[in-house]
PDB file of C-alpha atoms and ligand atoms in Angstrom:
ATOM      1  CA  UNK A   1       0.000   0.000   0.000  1.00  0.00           C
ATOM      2  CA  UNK A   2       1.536   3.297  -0.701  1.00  0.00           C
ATOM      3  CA  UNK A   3       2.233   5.269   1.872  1.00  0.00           C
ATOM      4  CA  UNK A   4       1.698   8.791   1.194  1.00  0.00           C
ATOM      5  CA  UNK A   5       4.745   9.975   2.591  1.00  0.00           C
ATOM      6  CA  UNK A   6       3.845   8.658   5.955  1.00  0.00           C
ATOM      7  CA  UNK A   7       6.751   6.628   8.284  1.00  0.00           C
ATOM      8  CA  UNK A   8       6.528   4.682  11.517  1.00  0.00           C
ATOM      9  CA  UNK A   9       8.031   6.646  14.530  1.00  0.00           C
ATOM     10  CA  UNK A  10       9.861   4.938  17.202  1.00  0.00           C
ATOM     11  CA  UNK A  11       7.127   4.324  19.586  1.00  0.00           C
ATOM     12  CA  UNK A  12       5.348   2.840  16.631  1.00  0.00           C
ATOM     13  CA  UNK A  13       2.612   5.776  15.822  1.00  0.00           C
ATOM     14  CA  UNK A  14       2.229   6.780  12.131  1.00  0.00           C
ATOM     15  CA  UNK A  15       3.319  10.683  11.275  1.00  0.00           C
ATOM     16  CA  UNK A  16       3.469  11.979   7.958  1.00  0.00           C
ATOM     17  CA  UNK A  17       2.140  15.329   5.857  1.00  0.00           C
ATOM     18  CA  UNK A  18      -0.939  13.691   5.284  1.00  0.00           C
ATOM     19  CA  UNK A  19      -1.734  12.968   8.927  1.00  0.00           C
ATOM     20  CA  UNK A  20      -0.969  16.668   9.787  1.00  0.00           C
ATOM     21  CA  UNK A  21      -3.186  17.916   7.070  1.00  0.00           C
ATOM     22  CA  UNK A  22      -6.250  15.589   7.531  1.00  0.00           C
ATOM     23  CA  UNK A  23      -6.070  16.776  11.345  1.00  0.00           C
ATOM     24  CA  UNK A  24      -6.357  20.022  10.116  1.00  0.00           C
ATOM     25  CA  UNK A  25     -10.283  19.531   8.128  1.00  0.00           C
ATOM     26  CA  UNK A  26     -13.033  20.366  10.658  1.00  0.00           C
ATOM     27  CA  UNK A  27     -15.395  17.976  11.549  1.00  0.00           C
ATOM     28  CA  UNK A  28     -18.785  19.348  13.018  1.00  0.00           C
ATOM     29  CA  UNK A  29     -18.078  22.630  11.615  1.00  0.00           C
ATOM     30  CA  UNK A  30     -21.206  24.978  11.258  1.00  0.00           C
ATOM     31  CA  UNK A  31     -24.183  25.548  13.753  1.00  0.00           C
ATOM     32  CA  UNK A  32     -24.801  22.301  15.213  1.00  0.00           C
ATOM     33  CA  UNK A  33     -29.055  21.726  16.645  1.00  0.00           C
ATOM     34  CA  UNK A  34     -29.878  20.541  19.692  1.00  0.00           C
ATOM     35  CA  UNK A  35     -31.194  17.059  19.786  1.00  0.00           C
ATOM     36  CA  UNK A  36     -33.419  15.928  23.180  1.00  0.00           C
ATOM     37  CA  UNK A  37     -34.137  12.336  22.978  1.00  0.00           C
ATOM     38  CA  UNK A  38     -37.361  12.779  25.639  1.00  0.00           C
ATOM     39  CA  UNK A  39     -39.124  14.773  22.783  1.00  0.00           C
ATOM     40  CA  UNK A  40     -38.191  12.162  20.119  1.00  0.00           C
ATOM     41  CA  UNK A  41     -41.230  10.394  18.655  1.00  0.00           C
ATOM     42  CA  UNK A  42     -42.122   6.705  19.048  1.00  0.00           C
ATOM     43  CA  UNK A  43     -41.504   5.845  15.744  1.00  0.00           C
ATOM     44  CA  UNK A  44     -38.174   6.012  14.418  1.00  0.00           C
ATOM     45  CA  UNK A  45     -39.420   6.595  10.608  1.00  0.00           C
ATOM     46  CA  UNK A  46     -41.134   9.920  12.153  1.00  0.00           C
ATOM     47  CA  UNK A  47     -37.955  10.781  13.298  1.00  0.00           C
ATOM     48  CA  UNK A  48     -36.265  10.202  10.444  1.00  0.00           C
ATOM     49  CA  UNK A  49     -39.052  12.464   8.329  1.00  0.00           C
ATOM     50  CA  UNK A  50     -38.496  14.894  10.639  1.00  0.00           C
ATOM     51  CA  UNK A  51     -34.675  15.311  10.348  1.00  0.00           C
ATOM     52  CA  UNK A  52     -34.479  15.028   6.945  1.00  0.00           C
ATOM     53  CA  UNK A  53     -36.999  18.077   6.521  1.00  0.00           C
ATOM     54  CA  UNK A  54     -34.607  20.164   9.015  1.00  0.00           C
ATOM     55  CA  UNK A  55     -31.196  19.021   6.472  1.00  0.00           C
ATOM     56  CA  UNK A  56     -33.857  20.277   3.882  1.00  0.00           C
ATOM     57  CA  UNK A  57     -34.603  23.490   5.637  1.00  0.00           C
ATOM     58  CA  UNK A  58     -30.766  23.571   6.614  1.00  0.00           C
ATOM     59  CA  UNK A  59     -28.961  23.478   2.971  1.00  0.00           C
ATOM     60  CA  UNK A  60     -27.375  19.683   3.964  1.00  0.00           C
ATOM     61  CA  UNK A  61     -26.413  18.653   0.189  1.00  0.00           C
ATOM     62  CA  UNK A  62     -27.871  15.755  -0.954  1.00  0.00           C
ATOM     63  CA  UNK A  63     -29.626  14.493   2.437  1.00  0.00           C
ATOM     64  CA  UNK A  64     -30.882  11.173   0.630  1.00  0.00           C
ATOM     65  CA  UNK A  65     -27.821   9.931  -0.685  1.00  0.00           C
ATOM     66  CA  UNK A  66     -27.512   6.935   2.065  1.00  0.00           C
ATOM     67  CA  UNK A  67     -24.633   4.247   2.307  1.00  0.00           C
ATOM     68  CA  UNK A  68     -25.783   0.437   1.672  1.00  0.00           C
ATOM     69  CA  UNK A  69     -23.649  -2.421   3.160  1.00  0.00           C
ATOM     70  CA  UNK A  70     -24.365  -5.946   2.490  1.00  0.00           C
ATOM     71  CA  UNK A  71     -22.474  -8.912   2.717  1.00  0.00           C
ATOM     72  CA  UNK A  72     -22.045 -11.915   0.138  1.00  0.00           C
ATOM     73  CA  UNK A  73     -22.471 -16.004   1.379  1.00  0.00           C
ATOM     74  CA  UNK A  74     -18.778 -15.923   2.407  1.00  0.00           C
ATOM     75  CA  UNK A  75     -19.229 -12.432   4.695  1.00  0.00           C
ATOM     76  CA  UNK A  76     -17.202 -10.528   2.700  1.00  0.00           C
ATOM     77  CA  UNK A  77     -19.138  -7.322   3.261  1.00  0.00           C
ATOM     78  CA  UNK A  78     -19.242  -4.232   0.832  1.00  0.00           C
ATOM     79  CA  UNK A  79     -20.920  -0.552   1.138  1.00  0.00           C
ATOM     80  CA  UNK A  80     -21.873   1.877  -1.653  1.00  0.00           C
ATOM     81  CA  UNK A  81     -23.831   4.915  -2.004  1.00  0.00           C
ATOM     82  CA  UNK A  82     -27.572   4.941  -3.001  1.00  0.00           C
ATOM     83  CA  UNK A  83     -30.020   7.366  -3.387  1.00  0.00           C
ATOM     84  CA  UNK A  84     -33.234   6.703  -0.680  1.00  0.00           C
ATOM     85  CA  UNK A  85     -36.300   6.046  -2.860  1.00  0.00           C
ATOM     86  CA  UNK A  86     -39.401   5.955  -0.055  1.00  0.00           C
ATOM     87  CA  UNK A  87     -39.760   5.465   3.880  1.00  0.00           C
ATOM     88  CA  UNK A  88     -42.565   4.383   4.878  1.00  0.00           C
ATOM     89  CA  UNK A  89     -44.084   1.864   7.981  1.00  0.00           C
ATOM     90  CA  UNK A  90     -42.240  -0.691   6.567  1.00  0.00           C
ATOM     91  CA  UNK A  91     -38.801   1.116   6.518  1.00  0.00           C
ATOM     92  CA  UNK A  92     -36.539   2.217   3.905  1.00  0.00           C
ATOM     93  CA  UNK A  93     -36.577   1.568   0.343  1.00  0.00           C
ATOM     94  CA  UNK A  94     -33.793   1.806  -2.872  1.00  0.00           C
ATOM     95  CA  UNK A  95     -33.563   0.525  -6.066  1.00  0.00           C
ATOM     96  CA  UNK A  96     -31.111  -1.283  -7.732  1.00  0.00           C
ATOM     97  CA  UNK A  97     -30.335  -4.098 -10.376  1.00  0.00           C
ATOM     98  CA  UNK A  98     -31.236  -7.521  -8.684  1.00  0.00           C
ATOM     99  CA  UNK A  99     -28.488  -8.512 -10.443  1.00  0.00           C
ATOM    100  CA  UNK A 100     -26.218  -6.262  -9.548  1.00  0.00           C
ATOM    101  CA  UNK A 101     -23.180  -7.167  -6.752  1.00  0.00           C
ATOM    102  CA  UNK A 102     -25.572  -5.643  -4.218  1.00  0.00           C
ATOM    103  CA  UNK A 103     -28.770  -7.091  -5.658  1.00  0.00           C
ATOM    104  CA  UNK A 104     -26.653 -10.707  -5.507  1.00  0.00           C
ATOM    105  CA  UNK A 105     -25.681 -10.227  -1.921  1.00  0.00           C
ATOM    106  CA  UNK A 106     -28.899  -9.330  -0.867  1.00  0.00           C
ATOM    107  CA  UNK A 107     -30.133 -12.850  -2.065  1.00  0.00           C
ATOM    108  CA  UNK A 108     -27.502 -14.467  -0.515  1.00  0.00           C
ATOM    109  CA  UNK A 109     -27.878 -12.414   2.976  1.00  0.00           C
ATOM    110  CA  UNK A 110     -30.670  -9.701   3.473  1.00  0.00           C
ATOM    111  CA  UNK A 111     -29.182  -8.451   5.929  1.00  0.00           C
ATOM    112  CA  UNK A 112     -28.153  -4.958   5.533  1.00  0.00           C
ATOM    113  CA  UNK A 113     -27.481  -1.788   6.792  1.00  0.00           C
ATOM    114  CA  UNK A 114     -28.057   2.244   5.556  1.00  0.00           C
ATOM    115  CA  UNK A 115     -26.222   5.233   7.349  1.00  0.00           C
ATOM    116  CA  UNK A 116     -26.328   8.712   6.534  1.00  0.00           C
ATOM    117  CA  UNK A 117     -24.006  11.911   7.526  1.00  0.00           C
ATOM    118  CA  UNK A 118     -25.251  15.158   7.161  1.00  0.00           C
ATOM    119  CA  UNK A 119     -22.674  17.465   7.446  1.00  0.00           C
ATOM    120  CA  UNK A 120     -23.627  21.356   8.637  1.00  0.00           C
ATOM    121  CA  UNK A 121     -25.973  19.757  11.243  1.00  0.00           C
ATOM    122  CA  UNK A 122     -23.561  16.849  12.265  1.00  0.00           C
ATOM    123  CA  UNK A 123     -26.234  14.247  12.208  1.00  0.00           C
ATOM    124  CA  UNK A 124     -25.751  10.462  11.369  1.00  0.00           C
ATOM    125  CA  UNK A 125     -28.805   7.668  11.276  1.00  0.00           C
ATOM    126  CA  UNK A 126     -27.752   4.328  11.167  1.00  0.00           C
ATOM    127  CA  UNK A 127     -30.167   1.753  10.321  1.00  0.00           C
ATOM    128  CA  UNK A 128     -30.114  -2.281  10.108  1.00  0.00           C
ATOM    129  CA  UNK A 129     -32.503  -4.952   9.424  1.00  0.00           C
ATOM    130  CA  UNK A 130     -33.870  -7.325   6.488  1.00  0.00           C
ATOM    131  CA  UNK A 131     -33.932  -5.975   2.860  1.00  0.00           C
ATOM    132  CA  UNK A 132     -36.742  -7.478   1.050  1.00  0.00           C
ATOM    133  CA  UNK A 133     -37.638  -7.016  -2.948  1.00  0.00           C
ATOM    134  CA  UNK A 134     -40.896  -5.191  -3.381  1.00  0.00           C
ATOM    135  CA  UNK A 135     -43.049  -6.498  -5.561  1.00  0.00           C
ATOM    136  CA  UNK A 136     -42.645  -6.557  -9.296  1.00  0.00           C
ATOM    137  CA  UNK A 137     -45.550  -4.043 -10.569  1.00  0.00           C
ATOM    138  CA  UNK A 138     -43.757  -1.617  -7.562  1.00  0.00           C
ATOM    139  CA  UNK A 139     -40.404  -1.992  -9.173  1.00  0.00           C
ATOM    140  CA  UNK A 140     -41.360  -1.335 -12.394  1.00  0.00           C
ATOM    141  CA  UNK A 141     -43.564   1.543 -11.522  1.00  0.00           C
ATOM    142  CA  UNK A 142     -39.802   2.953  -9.811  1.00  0.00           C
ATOM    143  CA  UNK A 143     -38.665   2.144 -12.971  1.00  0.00           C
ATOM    144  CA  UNK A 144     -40.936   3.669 -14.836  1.00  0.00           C
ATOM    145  CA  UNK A 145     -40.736   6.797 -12.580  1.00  0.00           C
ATOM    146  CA  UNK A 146     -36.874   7.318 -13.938  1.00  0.00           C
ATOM    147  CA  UNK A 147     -35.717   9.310 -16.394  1.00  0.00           C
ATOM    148  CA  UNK A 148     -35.178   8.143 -20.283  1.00  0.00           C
ATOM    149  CA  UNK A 149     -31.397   8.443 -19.733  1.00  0.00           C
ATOM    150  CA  UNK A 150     -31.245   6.213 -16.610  1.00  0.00           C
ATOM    151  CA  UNK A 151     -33.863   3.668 -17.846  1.00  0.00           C
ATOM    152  CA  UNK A 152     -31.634   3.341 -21.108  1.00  0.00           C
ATOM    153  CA  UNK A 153     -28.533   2.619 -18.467  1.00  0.00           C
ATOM    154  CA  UNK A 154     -30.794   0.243 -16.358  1.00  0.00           C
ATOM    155  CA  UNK A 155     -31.679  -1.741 -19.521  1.00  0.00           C
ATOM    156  CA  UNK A 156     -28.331  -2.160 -20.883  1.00  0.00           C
ATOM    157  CA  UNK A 157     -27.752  -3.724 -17.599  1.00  0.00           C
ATOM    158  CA  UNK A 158     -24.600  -5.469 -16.042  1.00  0.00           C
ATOM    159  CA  UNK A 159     -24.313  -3.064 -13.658  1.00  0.00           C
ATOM    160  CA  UNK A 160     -20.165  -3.236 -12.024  1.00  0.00           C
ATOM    161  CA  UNK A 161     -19.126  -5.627 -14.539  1.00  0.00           C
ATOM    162  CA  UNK A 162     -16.084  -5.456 -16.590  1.00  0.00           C
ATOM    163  CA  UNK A 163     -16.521  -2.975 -19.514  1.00  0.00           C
ATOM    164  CA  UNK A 164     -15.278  -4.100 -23.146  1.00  0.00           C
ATOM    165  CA  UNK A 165     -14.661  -0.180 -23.742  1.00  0.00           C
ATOM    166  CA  UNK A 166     -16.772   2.884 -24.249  1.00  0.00           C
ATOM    167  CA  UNK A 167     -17.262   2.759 -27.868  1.00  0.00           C
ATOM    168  CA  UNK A 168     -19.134  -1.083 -27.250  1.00  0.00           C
ATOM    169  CA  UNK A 169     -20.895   0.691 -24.349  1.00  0.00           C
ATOM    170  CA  UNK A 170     -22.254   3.770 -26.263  1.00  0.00           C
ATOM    171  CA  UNK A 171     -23.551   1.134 -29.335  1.00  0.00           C
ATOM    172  CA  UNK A 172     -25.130  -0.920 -26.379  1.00  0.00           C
ATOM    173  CA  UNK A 173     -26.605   2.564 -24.868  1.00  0.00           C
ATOM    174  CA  UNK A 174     -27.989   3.946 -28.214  1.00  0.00           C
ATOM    175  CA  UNK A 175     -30.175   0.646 -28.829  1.00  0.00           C
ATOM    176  CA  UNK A 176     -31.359   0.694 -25.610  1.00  0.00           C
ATOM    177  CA  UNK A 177     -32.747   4.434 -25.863  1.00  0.00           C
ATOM    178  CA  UNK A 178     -34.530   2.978 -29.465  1.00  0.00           C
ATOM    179  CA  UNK A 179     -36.338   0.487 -27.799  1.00  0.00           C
ATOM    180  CA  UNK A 180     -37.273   2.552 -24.828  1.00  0.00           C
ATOM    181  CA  UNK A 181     -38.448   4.902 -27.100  1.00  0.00           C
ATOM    182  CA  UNK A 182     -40.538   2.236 -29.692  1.00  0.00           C
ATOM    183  CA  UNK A 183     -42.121   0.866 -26.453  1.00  0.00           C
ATOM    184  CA  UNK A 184     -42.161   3.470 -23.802  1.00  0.00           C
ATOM    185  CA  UNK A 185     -43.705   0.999 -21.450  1.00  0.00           C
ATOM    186  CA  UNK A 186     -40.493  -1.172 -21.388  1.00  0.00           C
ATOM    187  CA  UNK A 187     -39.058  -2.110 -18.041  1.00  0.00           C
ATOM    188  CA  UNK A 188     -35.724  -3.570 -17.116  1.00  0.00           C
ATOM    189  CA  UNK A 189     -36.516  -6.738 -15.583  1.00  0.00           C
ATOM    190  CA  UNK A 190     -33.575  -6.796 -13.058  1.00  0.00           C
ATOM    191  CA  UNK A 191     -34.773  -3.214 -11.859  1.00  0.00           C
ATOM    192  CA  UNK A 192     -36.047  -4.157  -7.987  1.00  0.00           C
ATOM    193  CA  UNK A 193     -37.223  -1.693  -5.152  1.00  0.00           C
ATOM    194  CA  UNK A 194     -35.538  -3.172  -1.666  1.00  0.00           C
ATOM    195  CA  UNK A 195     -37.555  -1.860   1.500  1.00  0.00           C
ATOM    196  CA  UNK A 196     -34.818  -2.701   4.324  1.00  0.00           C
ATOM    197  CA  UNK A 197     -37.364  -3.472   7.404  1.00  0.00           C
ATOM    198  CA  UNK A 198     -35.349  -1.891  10.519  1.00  0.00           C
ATOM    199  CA  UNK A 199     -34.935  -3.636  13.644  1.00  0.00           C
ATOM    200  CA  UNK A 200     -32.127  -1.118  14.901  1.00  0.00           C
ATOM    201  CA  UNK A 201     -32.174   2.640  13.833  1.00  0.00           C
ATOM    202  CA  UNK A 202     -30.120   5.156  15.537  1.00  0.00           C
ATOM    203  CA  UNK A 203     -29.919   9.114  15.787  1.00  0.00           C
ATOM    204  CA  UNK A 204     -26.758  10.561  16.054  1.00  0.00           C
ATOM    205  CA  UNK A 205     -26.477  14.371  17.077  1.00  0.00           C
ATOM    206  CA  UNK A 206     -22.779  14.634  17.093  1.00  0.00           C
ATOM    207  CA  UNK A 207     -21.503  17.685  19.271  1.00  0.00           C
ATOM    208  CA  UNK A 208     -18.153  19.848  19.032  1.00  0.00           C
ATOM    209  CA  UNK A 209     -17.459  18.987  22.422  1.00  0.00           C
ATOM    210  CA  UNK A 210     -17.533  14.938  21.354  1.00  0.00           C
ATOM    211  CA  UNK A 211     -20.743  14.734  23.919  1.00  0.00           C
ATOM    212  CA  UNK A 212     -22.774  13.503  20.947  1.00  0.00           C
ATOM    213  CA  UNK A 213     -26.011  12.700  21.658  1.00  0.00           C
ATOM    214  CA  UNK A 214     -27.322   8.264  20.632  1.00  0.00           C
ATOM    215  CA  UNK A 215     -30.921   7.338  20.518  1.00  0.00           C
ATOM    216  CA  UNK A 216     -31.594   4.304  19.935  1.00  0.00           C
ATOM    217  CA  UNK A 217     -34.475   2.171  18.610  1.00  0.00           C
ATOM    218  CA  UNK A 218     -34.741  -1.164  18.951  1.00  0.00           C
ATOM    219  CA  UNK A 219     -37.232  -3.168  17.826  1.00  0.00           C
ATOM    220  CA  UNK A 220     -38.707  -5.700  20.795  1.00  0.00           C
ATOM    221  CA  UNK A 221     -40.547  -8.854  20.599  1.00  0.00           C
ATOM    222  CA  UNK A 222     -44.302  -7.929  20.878  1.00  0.00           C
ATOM    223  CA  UNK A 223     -42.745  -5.341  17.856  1.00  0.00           C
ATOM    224  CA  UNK A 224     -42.810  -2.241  19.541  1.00  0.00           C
ATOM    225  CA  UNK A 225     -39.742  -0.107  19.404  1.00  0.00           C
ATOM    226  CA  UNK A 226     -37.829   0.711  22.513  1.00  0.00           C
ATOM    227  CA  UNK A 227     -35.698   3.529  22.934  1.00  0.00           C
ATOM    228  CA  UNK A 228     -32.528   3.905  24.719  1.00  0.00           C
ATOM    229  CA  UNK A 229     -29.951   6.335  24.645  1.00  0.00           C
ATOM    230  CA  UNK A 230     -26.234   5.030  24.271  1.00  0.00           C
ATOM    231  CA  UNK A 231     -23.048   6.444  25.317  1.00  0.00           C
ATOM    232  CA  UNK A 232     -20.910   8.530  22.960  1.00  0.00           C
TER     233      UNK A 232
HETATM  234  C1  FMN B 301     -24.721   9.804  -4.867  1.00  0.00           C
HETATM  235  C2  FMN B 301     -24.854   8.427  -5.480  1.00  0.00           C
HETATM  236  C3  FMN B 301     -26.108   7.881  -5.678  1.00  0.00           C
HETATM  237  C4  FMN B 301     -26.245   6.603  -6.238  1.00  0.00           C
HETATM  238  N1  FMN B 301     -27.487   6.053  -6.344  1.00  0.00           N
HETATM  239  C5  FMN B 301     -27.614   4.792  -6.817  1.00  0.00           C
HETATM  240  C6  FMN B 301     -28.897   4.159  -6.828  1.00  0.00           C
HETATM  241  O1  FMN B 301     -29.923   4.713  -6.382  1.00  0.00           O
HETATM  242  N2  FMN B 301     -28.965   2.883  -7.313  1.00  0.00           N
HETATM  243  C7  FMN B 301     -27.859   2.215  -7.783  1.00  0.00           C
HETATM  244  O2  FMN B 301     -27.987   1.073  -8.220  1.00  0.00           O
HETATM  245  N3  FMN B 301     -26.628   2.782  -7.746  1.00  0.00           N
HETATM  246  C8  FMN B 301     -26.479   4.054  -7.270  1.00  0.00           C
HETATM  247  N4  FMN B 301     -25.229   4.631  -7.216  1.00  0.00           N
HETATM  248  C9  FMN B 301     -24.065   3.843  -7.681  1.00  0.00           C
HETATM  249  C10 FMN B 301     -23.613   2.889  -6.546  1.00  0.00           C
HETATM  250  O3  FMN B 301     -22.889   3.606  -5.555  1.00  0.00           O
HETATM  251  C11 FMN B 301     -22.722   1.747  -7.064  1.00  0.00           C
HETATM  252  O4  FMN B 301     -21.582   2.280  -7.714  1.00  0.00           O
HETATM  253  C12 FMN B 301     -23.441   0.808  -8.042  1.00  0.00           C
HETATM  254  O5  FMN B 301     -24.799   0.635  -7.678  1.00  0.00           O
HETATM  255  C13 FMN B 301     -22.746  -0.551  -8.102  1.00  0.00           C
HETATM  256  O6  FMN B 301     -22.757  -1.137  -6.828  1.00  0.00           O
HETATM  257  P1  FMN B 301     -22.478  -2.708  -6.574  1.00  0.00           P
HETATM  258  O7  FMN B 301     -21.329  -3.066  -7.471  1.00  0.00           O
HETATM  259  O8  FMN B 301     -22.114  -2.786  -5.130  1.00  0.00           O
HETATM  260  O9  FMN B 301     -23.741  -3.432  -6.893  1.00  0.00           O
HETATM  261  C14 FMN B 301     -25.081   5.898  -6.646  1.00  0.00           C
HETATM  262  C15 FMN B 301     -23.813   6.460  -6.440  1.00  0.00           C
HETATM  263  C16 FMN B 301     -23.704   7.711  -5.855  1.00  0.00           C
HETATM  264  C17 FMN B 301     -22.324   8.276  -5.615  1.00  0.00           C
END
């Protein structure tokens, strides 16, 4: 691994240029809200509505881009960026390619987990549970619901597979925008909405002091959610 200038000091710590300069980025810069966990609703979606309207209302960029991590049958576990589609009483949804890496892992292991960072308001939800396809008229209507460009993409398919070269891709592109175009109605039929049904989701108010504030929900057996706050 290279390593960016960086060398081992005697008592074994790592120094470098890099390490100064990444010490020097802010973390939990701008005006940071108050979060009181009494006041928090008793179900974590609400919460999760009602923070995401307040990194609206607040300029955070982007609030629904979310991490995904899944994990394949051997537990080799990988995370990626998605863009949050729904929440709703059942929890979270995104869509994907079924056949995708992610789409293959979640067949092999539903288990999964989201997390988001806002930065500006130093918030971070962390979610886990089961992801489970939606049905197909649900996907397609997501599907449906995208733009010409990305259901041309979608179609093509083969989503993180090798690429023969761009030329290839463009050809493979341009037929796929014909025949979205002849048939308008024309769905990919990998496309898949994934609701991920929670049975942990947390709320993270970080603080510049590092006396962030945890909530968590947990979901018990008569499927209520408890709440319990956690140490920083
Ligand atoms: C901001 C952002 C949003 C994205 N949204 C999606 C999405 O909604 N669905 C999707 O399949 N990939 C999305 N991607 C691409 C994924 O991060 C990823 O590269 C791709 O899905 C392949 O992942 P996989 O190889 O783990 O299956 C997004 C990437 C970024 C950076």
């Amino acid at each position: 691994m290279p390593s960016g200038g960086e060398s081992a000091q005697a008592d074994g710590s790592v120094g470098g240029p890099m390490r100064e300069r990444l010490r020097t980025i802010p973390v939990f810069a701008g005006e940071i809200p108050s979060f009181d966990p009494a006041s928090a609703p008793e179900d974590p979606v609400e919460l999760f509505a009602q923070w995401l309207d307040h990194a609206v209302e607040n300029g955070v960029p982007e609030p629904h881009v979310m991490n995904l991590a899944t994990s394949d049958g051997a537990n080799r576990v990988a995370s990626r960026f998605l863009i949050l589609k729904d929440i709703g009483p059942r929890g979270w949804s995104f869509a994907t390619s079924a056949a995708s890496p992610k789409g293959r892992d979640l067949q092999a292991n539903a288990h999964a987990a989201l997390a988001c960072y806002w930065p500006g308001v130093g918030r971070q939800i962390r979610v886990s549970g089961v992801a489970a396809p939606e049905s197909p008229r649900t996907s397609a209507a997501d599907f449906l619901a995208r733009s010409a460009e990305a259901r041309a993409e979608a179609l093509v398919g083969g989503q993180s597979a090798p690429m023969g070269s761009v030329d290839q891709h463009e050809g493979e592109l341009a037929e796929a925008r014909e025949r979205i175009a002849a048939d308008p109605s024309l769905v990919a039929p990998e496309w898949t909405l994934y609701t991920l049904c929670p049975d942990y989701v947390e709320f993270w108010q970080g603080a510049k002091d590092r006396n962030h504030v945890r909530l968590r929900y947990a979901v018990t057996s008569a499927g209520t959610w408890e709440r319990t706050l956690l140490r920083p």
